[in-house]
mmCIF file with all atom_site columns, C-alpha atoms in Angstrom:
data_model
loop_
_atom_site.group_PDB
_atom_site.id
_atom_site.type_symbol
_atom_site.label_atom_id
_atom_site.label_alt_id
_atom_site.label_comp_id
_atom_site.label_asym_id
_atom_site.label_entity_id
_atom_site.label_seq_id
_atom_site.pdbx_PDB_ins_code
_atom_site.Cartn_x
_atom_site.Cartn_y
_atom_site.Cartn_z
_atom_site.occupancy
_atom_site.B_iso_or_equiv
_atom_site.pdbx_formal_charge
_atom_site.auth_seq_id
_atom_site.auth_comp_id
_atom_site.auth_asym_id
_atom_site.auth_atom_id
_atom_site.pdbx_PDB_model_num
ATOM 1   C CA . UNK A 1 1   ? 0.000   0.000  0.000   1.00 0.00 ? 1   UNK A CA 1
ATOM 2   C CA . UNK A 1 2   ? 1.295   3.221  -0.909  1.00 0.00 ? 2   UNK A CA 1
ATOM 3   C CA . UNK A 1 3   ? 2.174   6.080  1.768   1.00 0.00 ? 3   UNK A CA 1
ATOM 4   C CA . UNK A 1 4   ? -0.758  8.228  0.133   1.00 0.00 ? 4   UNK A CA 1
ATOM 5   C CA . UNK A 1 5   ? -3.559  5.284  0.175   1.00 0.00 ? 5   UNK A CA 1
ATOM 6   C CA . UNK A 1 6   ? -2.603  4.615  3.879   1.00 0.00 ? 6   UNK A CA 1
ATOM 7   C CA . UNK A 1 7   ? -3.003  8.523  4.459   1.00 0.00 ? 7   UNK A CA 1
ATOM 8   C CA . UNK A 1 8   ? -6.224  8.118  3.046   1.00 0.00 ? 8   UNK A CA 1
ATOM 9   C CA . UNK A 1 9   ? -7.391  5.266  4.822   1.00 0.00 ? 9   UNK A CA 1
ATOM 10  C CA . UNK A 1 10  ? -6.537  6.583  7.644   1.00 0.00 ? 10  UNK A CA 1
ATOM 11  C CA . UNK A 1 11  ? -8.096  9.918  7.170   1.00 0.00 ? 11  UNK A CA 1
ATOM 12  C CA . UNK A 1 12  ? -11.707 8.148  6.152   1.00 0.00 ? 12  UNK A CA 1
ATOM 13  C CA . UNK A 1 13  ? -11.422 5.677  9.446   1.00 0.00 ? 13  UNK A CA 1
ATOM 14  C CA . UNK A 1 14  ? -10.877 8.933  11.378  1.00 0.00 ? 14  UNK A CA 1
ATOM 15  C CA . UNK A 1 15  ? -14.101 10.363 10.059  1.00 0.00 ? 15  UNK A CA 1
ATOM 16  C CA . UNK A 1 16  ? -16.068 6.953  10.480  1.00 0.00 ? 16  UNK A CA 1
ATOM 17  C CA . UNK A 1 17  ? -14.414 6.751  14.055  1.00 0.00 ? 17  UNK A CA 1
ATOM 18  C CA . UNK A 1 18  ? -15.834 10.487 14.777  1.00 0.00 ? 18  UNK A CA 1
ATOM 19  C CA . UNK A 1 19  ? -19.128 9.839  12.707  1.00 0.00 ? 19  UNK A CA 1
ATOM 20  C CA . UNK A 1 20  ? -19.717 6.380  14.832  1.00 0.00 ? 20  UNK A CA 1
ATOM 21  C CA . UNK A 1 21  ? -19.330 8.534  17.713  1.00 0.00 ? 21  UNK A CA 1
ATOM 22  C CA . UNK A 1 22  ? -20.945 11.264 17.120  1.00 0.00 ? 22  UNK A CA 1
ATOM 23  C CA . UNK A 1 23  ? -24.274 8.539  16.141  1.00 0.00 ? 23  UNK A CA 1
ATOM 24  C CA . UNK A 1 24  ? -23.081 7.046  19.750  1.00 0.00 ? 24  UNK A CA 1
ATOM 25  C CA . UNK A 1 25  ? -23.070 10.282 21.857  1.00 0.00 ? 25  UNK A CA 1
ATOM 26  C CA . UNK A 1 26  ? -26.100 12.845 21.824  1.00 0.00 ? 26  UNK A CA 1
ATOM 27  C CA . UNK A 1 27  ? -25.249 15.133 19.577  1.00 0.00 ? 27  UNK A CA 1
ATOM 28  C CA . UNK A 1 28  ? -23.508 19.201 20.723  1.00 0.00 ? 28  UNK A CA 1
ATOM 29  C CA . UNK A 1 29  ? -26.075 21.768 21.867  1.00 0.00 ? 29  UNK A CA 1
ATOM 30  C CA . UNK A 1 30  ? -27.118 23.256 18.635  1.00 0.00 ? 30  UNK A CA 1
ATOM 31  C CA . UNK A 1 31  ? -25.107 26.229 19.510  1.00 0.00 ? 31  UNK A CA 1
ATOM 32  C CA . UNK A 1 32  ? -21.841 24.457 19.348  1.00 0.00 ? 32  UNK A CA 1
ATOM 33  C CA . UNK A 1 33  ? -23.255 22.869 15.704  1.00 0.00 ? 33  UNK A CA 1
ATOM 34  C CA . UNK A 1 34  ? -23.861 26.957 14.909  1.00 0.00 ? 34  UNK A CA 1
ATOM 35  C CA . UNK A 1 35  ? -20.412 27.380 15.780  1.00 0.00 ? 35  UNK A CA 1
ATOM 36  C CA . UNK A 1 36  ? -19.118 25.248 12.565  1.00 0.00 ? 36  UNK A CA 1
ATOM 37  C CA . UNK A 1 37  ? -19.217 28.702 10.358  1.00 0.00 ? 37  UNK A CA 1
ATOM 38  C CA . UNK A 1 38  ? -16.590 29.864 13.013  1.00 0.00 ? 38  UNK A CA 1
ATOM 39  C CA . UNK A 1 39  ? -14.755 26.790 13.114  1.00 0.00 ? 39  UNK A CA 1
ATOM 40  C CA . UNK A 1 40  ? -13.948 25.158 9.762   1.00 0.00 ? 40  UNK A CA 1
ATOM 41  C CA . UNK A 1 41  ? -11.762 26.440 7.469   1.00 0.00 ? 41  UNK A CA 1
ATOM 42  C CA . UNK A 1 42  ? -12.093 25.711 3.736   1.00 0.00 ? 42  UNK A CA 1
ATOM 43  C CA . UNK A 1 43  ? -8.780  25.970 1.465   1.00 0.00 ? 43  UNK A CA 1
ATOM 44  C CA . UNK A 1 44  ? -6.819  24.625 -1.331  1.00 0.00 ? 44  UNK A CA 1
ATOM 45  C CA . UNK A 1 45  ? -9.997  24.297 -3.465  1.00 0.00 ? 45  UNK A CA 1
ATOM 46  C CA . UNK A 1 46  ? -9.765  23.831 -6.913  1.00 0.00 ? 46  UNK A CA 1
ATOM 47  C CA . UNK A 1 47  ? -11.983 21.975 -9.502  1.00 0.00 ? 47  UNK A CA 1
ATOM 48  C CA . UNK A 1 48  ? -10.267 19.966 -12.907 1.00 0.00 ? 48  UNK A CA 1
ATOM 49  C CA . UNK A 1 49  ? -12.164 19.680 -15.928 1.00 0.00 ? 49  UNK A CA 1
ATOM 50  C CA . UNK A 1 50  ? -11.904 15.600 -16.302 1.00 0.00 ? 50  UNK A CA 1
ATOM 51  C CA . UNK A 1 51  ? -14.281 14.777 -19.404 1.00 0.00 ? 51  UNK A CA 1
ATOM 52  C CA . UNK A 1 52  ? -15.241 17.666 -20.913 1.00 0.00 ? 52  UNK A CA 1
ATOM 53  C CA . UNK A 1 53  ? -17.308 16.294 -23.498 1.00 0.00 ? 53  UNK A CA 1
ATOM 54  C CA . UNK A 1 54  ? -19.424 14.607 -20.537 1.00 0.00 ? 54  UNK A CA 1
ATOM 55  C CA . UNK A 1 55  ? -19.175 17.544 -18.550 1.00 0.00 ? 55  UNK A CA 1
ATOM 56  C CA . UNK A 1 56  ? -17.431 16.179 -15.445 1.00 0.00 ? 56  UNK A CA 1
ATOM 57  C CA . UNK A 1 57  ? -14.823 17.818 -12.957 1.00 0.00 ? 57  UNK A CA 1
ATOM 58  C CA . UNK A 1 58  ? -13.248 17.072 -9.844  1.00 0.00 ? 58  UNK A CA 1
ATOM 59  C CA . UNK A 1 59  ? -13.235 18.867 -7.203  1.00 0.00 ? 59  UNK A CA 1
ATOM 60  C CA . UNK A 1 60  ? -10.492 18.736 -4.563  1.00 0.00 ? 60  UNK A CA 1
ATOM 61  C CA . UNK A 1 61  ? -10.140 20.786 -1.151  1.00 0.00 ? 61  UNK A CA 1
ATOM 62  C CA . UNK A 1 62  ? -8.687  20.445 2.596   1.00 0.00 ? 62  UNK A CA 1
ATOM 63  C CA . UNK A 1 63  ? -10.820 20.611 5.146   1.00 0.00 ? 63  UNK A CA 1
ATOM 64  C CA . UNK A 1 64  ? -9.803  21.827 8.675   1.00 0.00 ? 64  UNK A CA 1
ATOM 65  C CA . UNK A 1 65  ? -12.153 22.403 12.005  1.00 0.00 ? 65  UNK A CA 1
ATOM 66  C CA . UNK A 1 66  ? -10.384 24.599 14.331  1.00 0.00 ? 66  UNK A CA 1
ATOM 67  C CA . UNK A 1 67  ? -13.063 23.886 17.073  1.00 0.00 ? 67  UNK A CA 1
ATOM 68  C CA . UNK A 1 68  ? -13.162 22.027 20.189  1.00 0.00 ? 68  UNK A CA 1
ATOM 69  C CA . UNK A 1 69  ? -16.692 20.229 18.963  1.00 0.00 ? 69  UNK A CA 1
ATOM 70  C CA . UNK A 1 70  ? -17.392 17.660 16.056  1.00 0.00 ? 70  UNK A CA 1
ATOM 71  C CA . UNK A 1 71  ? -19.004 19.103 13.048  1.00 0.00 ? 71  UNK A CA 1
ATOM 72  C CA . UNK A 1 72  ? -21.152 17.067 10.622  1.00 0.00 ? 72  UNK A CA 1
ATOM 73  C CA . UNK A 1 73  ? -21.545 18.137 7.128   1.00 0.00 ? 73  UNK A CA 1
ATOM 74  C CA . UNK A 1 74  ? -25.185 17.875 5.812   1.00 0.00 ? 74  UNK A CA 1
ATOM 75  C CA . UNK A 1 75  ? -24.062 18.367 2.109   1.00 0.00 ? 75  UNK A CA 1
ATOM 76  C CA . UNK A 1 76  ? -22.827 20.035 -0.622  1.00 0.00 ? 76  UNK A CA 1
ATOM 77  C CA . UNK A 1 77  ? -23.984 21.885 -3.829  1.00 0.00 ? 77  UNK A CA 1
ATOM 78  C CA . UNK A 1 78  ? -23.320 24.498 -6.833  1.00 0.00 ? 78  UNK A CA 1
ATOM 79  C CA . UNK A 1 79  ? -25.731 25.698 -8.800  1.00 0.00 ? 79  UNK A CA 1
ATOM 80  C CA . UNK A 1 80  ? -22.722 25.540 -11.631 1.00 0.00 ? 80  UNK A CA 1
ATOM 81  C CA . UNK A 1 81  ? -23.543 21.462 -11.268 1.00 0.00 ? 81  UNK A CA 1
ATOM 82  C CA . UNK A 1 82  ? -26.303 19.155 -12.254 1.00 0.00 ? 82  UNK A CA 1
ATOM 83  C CA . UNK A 1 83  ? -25.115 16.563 -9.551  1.00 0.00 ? 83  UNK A CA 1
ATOM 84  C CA . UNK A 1 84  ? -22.343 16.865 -7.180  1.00 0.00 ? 84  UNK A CA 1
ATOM 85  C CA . UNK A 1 85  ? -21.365 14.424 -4.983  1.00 0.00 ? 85  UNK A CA 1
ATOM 86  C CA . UNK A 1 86  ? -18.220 11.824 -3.259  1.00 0.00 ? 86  UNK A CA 1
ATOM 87  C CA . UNK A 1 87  ? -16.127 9.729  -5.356  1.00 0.00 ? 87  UNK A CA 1
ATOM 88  C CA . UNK A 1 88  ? -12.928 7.452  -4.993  1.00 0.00 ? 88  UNK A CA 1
ATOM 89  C CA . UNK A 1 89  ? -10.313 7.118  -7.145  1.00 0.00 ? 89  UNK A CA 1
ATOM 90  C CA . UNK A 1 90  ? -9.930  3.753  -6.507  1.00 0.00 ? 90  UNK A CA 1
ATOM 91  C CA . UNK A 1 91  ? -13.006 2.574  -5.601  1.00 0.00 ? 91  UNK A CA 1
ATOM 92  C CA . UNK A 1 92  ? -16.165 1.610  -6.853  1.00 0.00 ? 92  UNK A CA 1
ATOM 93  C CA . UNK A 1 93  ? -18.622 4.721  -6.774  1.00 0.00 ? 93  UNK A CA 1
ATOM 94  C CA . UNK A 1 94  ? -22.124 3.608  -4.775  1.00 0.00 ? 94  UNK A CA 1
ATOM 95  C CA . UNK A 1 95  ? -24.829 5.040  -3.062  1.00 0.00 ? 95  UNK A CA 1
ATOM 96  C CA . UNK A 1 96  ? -23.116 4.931  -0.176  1.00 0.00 ? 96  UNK A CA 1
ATOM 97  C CA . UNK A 1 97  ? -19.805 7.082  -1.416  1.00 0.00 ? 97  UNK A CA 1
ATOM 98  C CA . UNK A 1 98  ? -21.817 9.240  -3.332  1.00 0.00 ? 98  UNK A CA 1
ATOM 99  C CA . UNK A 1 99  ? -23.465 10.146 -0.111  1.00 0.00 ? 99  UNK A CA 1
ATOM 100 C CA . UNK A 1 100 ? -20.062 10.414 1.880   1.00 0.00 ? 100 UNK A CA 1
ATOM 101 C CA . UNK A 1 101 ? -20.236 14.413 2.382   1.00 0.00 ? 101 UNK A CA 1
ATOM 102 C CA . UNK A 1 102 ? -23.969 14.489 2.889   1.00 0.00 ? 102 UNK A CA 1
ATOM 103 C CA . UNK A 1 103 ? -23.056 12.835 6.609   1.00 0.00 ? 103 UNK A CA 1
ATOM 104 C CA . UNK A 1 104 ? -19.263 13.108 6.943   1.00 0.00 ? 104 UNK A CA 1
ATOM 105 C CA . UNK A 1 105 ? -18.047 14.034 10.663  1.00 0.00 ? 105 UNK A CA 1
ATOM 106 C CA . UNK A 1 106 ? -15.134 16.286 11.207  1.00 0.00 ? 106 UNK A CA 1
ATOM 107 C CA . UNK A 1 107 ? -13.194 15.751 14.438  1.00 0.00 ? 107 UNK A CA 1
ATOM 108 C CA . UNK A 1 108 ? -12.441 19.029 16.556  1.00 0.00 ? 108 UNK A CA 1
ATOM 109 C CA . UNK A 1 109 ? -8.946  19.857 15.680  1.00 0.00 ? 109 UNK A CA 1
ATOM 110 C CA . UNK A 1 110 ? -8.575  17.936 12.989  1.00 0.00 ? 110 UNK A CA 1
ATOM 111 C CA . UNK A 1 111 ? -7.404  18.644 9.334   1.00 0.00 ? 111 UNK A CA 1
ATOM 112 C CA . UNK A 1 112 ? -8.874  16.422 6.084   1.00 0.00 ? 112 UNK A CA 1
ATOM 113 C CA . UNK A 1 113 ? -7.242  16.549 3.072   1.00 0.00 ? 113 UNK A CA 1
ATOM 114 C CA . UNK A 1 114 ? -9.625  15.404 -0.450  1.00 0.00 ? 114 UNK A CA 1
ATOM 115 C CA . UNK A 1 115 ? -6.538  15.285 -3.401  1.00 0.00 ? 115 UNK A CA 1
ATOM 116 C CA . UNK A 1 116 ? -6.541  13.802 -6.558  1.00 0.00 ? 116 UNK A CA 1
ATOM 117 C CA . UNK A 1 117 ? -6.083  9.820  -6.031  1.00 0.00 ? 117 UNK A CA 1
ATOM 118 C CA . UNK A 1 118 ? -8.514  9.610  -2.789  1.00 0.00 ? 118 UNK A CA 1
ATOM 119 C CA . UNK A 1 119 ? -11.638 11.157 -1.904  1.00 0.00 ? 119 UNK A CA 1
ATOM 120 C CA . UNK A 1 120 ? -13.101 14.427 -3.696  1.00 0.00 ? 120 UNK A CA 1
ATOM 121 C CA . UNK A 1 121 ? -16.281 15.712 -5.506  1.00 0.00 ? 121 UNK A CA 1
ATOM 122 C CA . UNK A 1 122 ? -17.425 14.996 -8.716  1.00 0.00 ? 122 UNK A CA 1
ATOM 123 C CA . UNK A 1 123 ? -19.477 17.378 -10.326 1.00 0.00 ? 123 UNK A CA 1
ATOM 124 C CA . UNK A 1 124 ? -21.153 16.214 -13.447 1.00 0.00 ? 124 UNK A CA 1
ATOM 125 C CA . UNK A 1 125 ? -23.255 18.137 -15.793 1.00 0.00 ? 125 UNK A CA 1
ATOM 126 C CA . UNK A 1 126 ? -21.643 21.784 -15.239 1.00 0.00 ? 126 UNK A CA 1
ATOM 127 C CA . UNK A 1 127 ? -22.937 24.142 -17.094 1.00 0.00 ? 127 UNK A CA 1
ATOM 128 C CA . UNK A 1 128 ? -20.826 27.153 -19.268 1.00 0.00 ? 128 UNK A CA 1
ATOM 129 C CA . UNK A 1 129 ? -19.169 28.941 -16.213 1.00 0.00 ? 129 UNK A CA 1
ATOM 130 C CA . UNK A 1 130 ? -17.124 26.440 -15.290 1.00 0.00 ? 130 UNK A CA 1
ATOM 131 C CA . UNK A 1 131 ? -13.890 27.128 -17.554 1.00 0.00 ? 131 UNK A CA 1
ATOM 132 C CA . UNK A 1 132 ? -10.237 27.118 -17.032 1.00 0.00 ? 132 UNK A CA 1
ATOM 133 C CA . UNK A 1 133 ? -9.240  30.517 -14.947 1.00 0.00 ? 133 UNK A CA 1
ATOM 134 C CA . UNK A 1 134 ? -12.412 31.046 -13.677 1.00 0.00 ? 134 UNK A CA 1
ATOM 135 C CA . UNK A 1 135 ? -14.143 30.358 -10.306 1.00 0.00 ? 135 UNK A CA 1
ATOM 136 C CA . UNK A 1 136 ? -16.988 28.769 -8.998  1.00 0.00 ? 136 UNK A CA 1
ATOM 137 C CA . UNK A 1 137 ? -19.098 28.549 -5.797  1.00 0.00 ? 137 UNK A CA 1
ATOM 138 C CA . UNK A 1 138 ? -19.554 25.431 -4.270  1.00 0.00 ? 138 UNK A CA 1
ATOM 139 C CA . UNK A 1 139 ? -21.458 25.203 -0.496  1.00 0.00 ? 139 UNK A CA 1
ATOM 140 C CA . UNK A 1 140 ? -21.152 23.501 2.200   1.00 0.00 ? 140 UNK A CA 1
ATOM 141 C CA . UNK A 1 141 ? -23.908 23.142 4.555   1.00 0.00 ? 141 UNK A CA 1
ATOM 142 C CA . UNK A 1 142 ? -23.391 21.934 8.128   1.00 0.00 ? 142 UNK A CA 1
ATOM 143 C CA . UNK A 1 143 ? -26.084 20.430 10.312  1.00 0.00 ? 143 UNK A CA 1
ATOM 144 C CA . UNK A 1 144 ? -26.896 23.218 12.897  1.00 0.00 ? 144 UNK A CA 1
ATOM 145 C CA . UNK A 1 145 ? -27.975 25.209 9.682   1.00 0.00 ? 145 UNK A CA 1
ATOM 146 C CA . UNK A 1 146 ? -24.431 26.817 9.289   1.00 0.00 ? 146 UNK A CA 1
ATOM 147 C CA . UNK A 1 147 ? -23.384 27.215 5.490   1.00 0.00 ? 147 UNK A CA 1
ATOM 148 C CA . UNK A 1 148 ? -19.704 27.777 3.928   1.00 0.00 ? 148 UNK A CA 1
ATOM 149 C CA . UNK A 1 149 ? -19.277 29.313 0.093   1.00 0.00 ? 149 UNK A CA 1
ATOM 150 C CA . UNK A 1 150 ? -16.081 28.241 -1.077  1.00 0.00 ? 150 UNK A CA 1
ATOM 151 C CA . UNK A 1 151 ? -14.867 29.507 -4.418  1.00 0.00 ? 151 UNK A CA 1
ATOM 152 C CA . UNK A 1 152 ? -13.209 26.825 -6.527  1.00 0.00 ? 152 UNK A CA 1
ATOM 153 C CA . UNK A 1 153 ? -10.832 27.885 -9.065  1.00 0.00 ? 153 UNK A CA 1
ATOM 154 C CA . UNK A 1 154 ? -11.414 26.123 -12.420 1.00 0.00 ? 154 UNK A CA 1
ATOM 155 C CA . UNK A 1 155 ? -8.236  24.002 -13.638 1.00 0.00 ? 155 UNK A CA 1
ATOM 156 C CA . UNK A 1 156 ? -7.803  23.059 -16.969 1.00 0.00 ? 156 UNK A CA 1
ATOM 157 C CA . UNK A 1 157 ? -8.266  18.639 -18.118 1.00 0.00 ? 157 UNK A CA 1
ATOM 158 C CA . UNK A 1 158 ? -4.592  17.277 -17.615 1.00 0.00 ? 158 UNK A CA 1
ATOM 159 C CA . UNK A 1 159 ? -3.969  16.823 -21.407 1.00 0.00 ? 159 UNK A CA 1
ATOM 160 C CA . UNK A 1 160 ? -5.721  16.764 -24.084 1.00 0.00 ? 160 UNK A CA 1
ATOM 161 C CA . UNK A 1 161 ? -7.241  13.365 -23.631 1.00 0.00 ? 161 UNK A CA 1
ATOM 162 C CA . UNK A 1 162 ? -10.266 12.907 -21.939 1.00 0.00 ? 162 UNK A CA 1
ATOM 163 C CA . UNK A 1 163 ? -8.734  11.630 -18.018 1.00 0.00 ? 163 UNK A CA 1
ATOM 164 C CA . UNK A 1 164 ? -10.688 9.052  -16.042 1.00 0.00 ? 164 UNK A CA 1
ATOM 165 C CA . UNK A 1 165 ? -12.317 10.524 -12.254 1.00 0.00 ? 165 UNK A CA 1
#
């Protein structure tokens, strides 16, 4: 296994650890959910253009809550995307991963990286503003009614061939 898959692993058992005990504990006073606009930081987000002829991109990000309390992210959306939603590299895309940041805990003081090769959004079905140099806004929405607008700048495919998600 490669140093990068087992960073990856281990970030996604992390998040299952918190998630399972987040499910296991009563959940933070919703003031300390409210607090998740405070605490987590959005950065490093950028979007590649995978298939443009299908419309798809990728959409990769870190994710860090600065907070003493577990956050739990409700979902994710663009109105520059038909569909957005988790994918894999390496894995086999189901119901279950597409639904990965529509319920995805997010340990106090803890940092999660999506790169290329691991976990990140797929966005299928963008419309026109999503070209090379420009920017789009994806949310994130955090139970506790809390919402993040991150602006994602638009990378151009890899080469000139169509590249796989």
């Amino acid at each position: 296994m490669t140093r990068h898959a087992l960073l990856i692993g281990l970030l996604v058992l992390m998040s299952q650890a918190a998630l399972s005990a987040a499910r296991a504990a009563p959940l933070a006073p919703d003031d300390d959910q409210a607090a998740a606009g405070q605490d987590i930081v959005i950065r490093d987000a950028s979007i590649q253009i995978l298939r443009p002829k299908r419309r798809i991109a990728a959409g990769y990000f870190t994710i860090e809550n600065r907070g003493k309390s577990v956050h739990l992210l409700a979902g994710v959306s663009s109105t520059a995307c038909h569909n957005l939603f988790a994918h894999h590299t390496e894995q086999e895309s189901t119901s279950d991963t597409a639904t990965l940041f529509a319920h995805l805990a997010l340990p106090a003081e803890t940092t999660l990286v999506f790169p290329p090769g691991g976990y990140h959004l797929i966005c299928t079905g963008y419309d026109d503003s999503l070209h090379p140099g420009q920017q789009i806004t994806i949310t994130f929405h955090f139970m506790g009614g809390a919402t993040r607008n991150v602006p994602f700048t638009v990378q151009p495919p890899a080469n000139t061939e169509e590249t796989t998600p």
